[in-house]
Short mmCIF file of C-alpha atoms in Angstrom, two decimals:
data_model
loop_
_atom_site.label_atom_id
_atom_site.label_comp_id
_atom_site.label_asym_id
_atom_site.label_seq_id
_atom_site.Cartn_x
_atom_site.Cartn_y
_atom_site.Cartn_z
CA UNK A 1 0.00 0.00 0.00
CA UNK A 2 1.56 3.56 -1.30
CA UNK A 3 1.65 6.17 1.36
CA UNK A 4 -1.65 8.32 1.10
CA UNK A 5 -0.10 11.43 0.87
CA UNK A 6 1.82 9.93 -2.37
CA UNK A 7 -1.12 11.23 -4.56
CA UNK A 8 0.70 11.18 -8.38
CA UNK A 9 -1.11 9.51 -10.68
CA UNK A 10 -3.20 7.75 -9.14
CA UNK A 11 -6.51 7.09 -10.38
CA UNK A 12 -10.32 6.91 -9.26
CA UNK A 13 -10.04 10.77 -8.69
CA UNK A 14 -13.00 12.96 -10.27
CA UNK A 15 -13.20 16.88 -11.24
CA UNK A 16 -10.36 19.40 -9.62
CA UNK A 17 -12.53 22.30 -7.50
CA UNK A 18 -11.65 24.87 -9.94
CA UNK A 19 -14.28 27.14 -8.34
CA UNK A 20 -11.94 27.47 -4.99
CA UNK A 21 -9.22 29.89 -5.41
CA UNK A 22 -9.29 30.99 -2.65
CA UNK A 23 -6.17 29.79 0.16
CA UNK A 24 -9.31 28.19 2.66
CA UNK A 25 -12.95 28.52 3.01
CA UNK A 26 -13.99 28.16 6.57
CA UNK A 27 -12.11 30.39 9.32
CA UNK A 28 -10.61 27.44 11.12
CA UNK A 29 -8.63 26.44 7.92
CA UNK A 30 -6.57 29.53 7.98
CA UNK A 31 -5.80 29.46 11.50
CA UNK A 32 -4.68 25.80 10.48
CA UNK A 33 -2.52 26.86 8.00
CA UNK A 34 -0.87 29.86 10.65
CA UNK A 35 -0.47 27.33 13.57
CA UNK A 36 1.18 24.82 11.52
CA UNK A 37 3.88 26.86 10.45
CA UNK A 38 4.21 28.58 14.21
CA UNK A 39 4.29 24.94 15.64
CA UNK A 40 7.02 24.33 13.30
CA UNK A 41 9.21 27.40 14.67
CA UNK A 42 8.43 27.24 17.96
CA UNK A 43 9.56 23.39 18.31
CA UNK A 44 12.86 23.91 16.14
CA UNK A 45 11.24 20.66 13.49
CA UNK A 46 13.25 20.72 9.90
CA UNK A 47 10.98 21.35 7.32
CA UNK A 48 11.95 17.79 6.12
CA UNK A 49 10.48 16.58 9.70
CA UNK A 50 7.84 18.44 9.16
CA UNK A 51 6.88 16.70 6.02
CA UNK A 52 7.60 13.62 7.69
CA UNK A 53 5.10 14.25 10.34
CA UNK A 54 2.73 14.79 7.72
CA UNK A 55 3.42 11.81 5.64
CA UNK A 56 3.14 9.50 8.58
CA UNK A 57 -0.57 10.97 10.07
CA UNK A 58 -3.36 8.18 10.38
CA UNK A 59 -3.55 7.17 6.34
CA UNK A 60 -7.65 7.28 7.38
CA UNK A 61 -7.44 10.95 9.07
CA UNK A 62 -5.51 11.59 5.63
CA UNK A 63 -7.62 10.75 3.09
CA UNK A 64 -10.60 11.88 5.17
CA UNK A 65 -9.40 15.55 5.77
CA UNK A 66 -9.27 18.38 4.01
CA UNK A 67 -5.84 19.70 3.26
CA UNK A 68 -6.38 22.37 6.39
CA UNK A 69 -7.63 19.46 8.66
CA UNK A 70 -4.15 17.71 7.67
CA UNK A 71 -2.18 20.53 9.02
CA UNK A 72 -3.96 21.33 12.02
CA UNK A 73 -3.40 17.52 12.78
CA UNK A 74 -0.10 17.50 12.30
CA UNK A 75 0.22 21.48 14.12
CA UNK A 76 -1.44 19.30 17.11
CA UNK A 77 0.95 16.37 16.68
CA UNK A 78 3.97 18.42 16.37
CA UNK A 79 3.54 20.71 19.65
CA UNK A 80 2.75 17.03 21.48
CA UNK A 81 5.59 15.26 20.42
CA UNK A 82 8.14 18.57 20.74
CA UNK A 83 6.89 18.62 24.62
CA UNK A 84 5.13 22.22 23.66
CA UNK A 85 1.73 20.88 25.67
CA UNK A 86 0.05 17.72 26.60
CA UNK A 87 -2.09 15.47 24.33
CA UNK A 88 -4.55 15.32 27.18
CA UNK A 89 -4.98 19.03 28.18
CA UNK A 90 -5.53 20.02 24.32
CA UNK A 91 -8.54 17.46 24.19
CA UNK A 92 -9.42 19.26 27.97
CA UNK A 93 -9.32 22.99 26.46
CA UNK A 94 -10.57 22.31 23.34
CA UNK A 95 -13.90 20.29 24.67
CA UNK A 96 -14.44 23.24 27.54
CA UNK A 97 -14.18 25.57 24.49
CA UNK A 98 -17.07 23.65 22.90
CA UNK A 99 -19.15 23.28 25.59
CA UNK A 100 -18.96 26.92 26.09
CA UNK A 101 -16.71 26.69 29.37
CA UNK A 102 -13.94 28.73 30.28
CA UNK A 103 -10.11 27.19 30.55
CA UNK A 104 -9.17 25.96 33.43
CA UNK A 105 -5.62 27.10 35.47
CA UNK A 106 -2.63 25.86 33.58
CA UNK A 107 -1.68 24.36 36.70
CA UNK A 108 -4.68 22.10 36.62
CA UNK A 109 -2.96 20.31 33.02
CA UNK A 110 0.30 17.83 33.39
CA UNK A 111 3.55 19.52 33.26
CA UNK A 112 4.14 18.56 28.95
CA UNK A 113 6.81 16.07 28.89
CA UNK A 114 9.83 17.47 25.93
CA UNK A 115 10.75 14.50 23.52
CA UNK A 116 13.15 17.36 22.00
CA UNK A 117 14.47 20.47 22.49
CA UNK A 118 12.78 23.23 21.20
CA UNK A 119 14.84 25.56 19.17
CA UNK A 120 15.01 28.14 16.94
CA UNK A 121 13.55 28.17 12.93
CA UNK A 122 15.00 25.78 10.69
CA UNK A 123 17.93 27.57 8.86
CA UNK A 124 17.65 27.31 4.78
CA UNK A 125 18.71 23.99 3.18
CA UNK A 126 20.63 25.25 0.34
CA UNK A 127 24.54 23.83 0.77
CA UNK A 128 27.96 24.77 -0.56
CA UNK A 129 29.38 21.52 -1.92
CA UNK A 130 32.88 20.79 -0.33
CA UNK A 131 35.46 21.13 -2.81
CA UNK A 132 36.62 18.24 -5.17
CA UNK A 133 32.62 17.21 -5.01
CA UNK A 134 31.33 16.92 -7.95
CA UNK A 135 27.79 16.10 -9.43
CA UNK A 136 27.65 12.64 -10.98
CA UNK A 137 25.33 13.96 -13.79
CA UNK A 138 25.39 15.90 -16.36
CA UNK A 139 22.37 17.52 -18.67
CA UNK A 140 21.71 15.24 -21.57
CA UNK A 141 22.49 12.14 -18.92
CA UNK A 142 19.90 9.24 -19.01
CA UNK A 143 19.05 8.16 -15.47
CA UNK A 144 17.50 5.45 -13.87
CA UNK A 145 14.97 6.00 -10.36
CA UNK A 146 15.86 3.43 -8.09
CA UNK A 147 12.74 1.37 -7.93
CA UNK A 148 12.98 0.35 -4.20
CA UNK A 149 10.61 1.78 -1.58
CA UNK A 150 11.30 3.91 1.13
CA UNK A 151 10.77 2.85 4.28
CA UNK A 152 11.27 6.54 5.78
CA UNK A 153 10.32 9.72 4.50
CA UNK A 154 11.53 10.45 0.52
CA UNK A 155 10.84 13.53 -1.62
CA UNK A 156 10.72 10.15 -4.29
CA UNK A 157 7.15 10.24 -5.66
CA UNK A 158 6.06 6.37 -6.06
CA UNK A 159 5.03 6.95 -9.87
CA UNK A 160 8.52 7.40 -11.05
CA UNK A 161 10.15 4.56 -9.32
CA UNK A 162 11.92 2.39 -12.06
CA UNK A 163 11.15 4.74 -14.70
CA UNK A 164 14.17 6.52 -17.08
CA UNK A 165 14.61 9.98 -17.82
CA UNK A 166 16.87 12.26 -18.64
CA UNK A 167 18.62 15.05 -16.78
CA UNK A 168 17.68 18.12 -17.85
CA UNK A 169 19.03 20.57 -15.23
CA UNK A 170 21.31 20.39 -12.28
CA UNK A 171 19.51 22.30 -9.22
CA UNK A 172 22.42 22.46 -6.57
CA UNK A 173 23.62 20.73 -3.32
CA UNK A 174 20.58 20.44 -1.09
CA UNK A 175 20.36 18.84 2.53
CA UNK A 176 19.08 15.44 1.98
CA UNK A 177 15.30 14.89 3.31
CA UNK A 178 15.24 11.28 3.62
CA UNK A 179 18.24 11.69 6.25
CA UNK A 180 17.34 14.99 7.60
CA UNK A 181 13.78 14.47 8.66
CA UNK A 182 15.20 11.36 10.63
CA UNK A 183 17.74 13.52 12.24
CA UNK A 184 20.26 11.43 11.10
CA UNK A 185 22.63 14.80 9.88
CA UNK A 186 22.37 17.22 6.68
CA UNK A 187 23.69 14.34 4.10
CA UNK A 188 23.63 17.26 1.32
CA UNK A 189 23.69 16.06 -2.34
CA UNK A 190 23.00 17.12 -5.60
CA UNK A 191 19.74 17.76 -7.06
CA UNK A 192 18.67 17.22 -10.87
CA UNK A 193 15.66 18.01 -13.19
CA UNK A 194 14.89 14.95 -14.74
CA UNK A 195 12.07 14.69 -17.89
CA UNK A 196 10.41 11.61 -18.21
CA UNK A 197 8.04 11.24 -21.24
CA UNK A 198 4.70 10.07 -19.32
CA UNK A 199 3.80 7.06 -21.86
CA UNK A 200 7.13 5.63 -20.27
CA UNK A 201 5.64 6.16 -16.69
CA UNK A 202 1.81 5.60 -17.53
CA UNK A 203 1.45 3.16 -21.07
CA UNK A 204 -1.05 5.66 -23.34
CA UNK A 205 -0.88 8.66 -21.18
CA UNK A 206 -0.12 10.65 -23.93
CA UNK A 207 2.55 12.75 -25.61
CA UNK A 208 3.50 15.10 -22.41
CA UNK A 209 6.01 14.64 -20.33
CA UNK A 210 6.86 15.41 -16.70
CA UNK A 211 9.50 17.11 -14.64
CA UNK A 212 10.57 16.40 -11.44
CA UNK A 213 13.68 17.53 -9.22
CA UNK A 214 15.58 14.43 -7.49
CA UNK A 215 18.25 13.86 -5.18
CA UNK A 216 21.14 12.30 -6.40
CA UNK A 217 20.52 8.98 -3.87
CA UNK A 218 17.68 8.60 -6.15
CA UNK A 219 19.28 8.06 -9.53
CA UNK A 220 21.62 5.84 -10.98
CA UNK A 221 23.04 5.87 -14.80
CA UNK A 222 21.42 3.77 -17.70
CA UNK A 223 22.07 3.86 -21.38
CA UNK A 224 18.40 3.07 -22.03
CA UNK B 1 -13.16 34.85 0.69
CA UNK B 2 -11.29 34.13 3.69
CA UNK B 3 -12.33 36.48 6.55
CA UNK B 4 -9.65 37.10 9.18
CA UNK B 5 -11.94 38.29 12.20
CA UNK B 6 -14.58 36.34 12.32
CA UNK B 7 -14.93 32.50 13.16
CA UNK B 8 -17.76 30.59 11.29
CA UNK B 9 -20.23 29.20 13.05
CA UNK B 10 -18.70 25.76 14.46
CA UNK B 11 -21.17 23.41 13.36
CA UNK B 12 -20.78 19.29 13.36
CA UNK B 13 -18.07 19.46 10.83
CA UNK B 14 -15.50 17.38 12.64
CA UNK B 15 -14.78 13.93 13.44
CA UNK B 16 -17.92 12.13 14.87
CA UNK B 17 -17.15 13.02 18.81
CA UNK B 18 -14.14 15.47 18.24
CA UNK B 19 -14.80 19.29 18.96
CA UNK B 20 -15.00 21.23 15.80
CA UNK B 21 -11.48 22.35 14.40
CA UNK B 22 -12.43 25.77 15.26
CA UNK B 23 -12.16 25.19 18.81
CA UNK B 24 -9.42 22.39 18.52
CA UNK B 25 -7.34 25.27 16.88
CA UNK B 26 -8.41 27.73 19.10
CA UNK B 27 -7.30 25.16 21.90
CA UNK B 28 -3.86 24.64 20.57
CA UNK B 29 -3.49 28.57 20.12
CA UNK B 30 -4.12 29.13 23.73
CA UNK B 31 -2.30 26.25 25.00
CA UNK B 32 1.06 27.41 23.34
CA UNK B 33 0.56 31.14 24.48
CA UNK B 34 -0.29 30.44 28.38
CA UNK B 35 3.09 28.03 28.76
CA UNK B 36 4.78 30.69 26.65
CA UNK B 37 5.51 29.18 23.68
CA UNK B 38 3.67 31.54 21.17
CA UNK B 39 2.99 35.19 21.62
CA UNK B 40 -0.27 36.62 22.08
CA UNK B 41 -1.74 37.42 18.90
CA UNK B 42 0.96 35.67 16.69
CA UNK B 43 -1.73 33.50 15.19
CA UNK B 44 -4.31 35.69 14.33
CA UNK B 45 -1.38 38.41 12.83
CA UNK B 46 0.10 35.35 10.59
CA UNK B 47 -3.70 34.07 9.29
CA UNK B 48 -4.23 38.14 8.59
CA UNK B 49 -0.40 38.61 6.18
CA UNK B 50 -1.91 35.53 4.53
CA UNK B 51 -5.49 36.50 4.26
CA UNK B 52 -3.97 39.77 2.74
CA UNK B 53 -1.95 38.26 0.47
CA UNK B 54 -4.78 35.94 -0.55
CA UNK B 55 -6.97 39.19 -1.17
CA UNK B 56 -7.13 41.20 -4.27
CA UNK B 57 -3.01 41.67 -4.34
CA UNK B 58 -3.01 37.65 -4.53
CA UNK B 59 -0.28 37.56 -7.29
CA UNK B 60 1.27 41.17 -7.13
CA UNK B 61 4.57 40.32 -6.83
CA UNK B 62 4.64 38.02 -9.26
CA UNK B 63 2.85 40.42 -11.73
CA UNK B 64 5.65 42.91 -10.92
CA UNK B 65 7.99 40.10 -11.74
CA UNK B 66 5.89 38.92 -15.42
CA UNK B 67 5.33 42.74 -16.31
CA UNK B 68 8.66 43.84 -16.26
CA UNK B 69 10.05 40.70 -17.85
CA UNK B 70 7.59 41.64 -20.85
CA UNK B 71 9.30 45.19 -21.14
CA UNK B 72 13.08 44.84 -20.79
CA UNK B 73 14.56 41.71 -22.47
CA UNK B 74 17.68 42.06 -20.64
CA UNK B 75 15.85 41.28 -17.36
CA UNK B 76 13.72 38.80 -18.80
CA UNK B 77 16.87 36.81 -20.31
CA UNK B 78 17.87 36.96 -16.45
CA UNK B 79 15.08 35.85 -15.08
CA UNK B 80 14.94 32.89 -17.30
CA UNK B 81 18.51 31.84 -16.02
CA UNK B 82 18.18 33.30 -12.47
CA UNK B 83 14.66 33.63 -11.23
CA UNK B 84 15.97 33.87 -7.95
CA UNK B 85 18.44 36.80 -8.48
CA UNK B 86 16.22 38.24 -10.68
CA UNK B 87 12.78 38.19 -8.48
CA UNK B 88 15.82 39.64 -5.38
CA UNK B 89 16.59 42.49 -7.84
CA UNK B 90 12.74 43.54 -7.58
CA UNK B 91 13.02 42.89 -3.54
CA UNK B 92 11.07 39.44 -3.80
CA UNK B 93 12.41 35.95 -2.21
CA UNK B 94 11.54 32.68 -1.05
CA UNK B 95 11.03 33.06 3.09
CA UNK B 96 12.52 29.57 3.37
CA UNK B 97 15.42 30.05 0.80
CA UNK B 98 13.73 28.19 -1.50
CA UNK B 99 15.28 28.67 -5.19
CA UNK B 100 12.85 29.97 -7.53
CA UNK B 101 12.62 28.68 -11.42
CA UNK B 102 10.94 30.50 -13.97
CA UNK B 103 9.48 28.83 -17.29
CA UNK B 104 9.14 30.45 -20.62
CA UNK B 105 5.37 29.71 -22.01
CA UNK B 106 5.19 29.82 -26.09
CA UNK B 107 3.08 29.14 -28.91
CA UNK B 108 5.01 25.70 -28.58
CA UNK B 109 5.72 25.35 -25.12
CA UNK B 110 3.07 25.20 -21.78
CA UNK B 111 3.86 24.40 -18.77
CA UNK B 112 2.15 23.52 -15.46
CA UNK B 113 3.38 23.34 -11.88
CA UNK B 114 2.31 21.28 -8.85
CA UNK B 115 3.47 19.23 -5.84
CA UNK B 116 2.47 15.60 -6.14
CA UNK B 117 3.55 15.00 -2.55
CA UNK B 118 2.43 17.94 -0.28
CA UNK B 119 1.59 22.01 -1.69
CA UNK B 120 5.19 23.29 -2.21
CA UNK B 121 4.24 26.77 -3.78
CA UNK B 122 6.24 30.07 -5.25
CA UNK B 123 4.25 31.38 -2.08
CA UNK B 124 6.92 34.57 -2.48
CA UNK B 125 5.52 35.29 -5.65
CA UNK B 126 1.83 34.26 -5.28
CA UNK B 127 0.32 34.16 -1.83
CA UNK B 128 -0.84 30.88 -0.21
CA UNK B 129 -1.88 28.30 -3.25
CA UNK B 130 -5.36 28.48 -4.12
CA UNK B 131 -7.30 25.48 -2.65
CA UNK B 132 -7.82 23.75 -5.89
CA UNK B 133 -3.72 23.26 -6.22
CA UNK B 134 -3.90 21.40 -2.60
CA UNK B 135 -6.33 19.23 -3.33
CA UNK B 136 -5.85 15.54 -3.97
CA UNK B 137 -7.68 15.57 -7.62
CA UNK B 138 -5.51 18.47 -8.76
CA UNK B 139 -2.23 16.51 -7.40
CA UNK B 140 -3.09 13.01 -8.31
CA UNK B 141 -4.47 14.21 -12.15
CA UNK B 142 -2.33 16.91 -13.53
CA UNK B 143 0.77 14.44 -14.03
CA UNK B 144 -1.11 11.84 -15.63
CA UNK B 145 -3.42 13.64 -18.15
CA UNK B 146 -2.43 17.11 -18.07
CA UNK B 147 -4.59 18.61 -21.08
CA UNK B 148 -7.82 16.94 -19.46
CA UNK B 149 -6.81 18.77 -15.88
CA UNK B 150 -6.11 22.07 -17.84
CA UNK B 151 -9.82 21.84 -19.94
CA UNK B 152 -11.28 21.84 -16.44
CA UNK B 153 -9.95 25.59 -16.10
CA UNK B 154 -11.26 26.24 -19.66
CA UNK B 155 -7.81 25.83 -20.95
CA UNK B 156 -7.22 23.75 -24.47
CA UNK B 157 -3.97 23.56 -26.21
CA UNK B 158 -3.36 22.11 -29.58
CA UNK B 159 -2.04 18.58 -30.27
CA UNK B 160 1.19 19.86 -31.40
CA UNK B 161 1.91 21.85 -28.08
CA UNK B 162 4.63 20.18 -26.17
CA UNK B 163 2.89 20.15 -22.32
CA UNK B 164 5.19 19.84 -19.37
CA UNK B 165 4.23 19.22 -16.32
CA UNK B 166 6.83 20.53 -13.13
CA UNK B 167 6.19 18.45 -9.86
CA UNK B 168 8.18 20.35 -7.23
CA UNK B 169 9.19 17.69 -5.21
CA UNK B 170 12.41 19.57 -4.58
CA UNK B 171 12.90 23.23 -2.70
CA UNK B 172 12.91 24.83 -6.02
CA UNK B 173 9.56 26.46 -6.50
CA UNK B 174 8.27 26.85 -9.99
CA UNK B 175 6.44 29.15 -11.72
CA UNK B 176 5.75 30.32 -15.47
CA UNK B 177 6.52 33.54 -17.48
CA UNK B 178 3.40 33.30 -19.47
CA UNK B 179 3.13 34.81 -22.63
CA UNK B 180 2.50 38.80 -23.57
CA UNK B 181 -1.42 39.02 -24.14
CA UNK B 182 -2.01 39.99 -27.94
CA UNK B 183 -4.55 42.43 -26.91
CA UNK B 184 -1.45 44.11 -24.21
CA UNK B 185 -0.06 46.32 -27.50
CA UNK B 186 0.22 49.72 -26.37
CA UNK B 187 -0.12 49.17 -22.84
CA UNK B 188 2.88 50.70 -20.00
CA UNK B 189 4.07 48.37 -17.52
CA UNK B 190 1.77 49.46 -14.73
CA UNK B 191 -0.90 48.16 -17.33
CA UNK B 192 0.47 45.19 -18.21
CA UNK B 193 0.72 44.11 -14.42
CA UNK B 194 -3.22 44.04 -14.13
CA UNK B 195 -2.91 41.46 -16.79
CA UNK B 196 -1.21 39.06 -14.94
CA UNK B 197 -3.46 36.56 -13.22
CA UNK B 198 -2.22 34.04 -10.77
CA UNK B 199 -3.68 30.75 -12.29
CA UNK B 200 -1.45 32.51 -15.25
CA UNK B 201 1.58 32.06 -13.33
CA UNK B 202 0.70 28.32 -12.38
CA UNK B 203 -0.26 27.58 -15.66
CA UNK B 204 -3.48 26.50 -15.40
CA UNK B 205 -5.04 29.22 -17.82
CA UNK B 206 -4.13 31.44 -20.86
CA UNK B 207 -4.07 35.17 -20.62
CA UNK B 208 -5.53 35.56 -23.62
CA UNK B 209 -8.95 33.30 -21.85
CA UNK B 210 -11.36 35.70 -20.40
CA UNK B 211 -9.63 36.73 -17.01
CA UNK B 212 -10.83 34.45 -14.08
CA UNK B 213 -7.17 34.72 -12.35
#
């Protein structure tokens, strides 16, 4: 089963709300939206964590939520697991708040328990590469995507896994997300633009073809 | 549109026996600013920047960037091979660092951006992505069959235009340079900036399409 979140090209989906174009609808979306990227400073979480945290919510709550209702779970899940309050005093407030009662004392709630220091905003993930490393591609390369799965987080969407391409632009040294949202270090690499023609990824998709930018770890050469 | 004052009504939208997300929000807000975490207010200022930049000024920044790309070649040859420098030159940039890519549109040539994996956005150039772009038929669709996605939004290109789809599954945020509107000819580059539609700058629609942007 392909994480939910892992939405290219996959089928059974119907009309895109073109008539929303707005950012959010309903009041509580937006304040969704805000508190997920405050929960993010205020606990120090890499963006790649972040994303992680995302990727790994209930695969029901995610395909049952709206986008909004995704990020205010993961907002909640984030400030629980960071030791920024307690799982048991948000259900608390946020019941009293619906039944129309006031909070109670913040000494009444559990002292949170911190799985991880909170720190400061994540800095920017753009690296210098050390000198004498060099990209192992070149535009006009053909590449392979490793068709293994991820166990972890990836920035790998499932529908090009096996498929060939070639490299059509090198993007930089980037910190690597499938280490860095495990906090297991930077791991920066090189990023490419690879084209794939989508009959190659889809048989009788048509005469497009799709872009995506991937981490070196990702690729490996072919001549096909 | 997205009103930054005042709460809708909560009203049995959530879960079957959770609180509506109003008040679970609302919950998490106030939890964070009693143990000190957040400031007071920090919430409420963030949802109103984005609800502003979500207003009628949606895309100005990008419009700035698209207008004056249209009037001096020089910066639109720059723009084309530094989006990032060139969008800094104008006093716009990613708030994350992110490295911004900009994609010619032609007779020949569309293009169409979108994160198959999350929302990854040129939000420093656009304002929060529209709804549609989050949502999981827009995501799972537009890499698979592309022209049917962009006939929803009225859009329909020719057999022999080569269509490209971007999925930003990287920090580089996309966005196009769509082309000069035939009916822009005599126009100043204040005037060619109300020309510039967001769903432009995704790709999603043609300028020269009545503007729904």
């Amino acid at each position: 089963m392909d994480a939910p979140y892992d939405l290219g090209g996959r089928s059974g989906y119907g009309p895109v709300p073109v008539g929303r174009g707005r950012a959010w609808s309903e009041h509580w979306e937006g304040l969704a939206y805000a508190l997920g990227a405050l929960v993010a400073q205020a606990s120090g979480i890499n963006n790649d964590a972040l994303r992680h945290a995302m990727d790994t919510l209930d695969p029901e709550l995610y395909r049952t939520s709206s986008p909004a209702g995704r990020w205010l779970a993961v907002a909640q899940r984030c400030a629980i697991e960071a030791g920024l309050v307690d799982a048991a005093e948000l259900a608390d407030r946020a019941a009293r708040r619906a039944g129309g009662l006031s909070a109670l004392d913040i000494d009444a709630y559990p002292e949170p328990v911190a799985s991880r220091a909170p720190g400061p905003a994540p800095a920017h993930s753009k690296r210098d590469p050390p000198a004498g490393r060099r990209p192992r591609f070149a535009v006009g390369d053909r590449v392979r995507v490793d068709g293994r799965r991820s166990t972890g987080h990836t920035r790998l969407p499932g529908y090009l896994r096996g498929c060939r391409g070639e490299v059509v632009a090198d993007r930089g040294f980037w910190v690597f997300p499938d280490r860095h949202a495990h906090g297991q270090g930077e791991a920066p690499t090189f990023v490419y633009a690879v084209r794939f023609a989508a009959g190659d990824i889809w048989p009788g998709a048509g005469t497009h073809h799709v872009h995506a930018d991937l981490f070196e770890p990702y690729l490996e050469p072919t001549d096909a | 549109m997205p009103d930054d004052t005042s709460p809708t009504a909560p009203s049995p939208a959530g879960l079957p026996g959770e609180p509506h997300p109003e008040y679970r929000a609302r919950a998490l807000e106030e939890a964070l600013v009693e143990r000190g975490w957040l400031a007071t207010g920090a919430v409420d200022a963030r949802l109103r920047r984005a609800a502003d930049a979500d207003a009628g000024t949606v895309h100005a920044a990008g419009a700035v960037v698209v207008a004056r790309a249209w009037t001096d070649d020089a910066f639109r040859s720059r723009l084309l091979e530094d989006a990032t420098g060139a969008a800094a030159s104008l006093g716009f940039g990613g708030g994350h660092g992110e490295r911004l890519v900009a994609l010619a549109q032609s007779a020949e040539v569309h293009n169409v951006i979108v994160c198959t994996l999350c929302s990854c956005y040129p939000t420093a150039l656009l304002g929060p992505p529209p709804e549609w772009y989050r949502s999981d038929e827009y995501r799972a669709r537009v890499v698979r069959e592309p022209r049917a996605v962009l006939a929803e939004f009225g859009t329909v290109l020719g057999d022999e235009v080569d269509v490209r789809v971007w999925d930003s599954t990287s920090e580089v945020r996309y966005f196009t340079l769509p082309q000069r509107p035939a009916h822009a000819a005599g126009l100043d580059e204040a005037g060619l900036r109300d020309l510039v539609t967001r769903d432009s700058l995704i790709g999603v629609r043609l300028l020269d399409q009545a503007r729904a942007g």
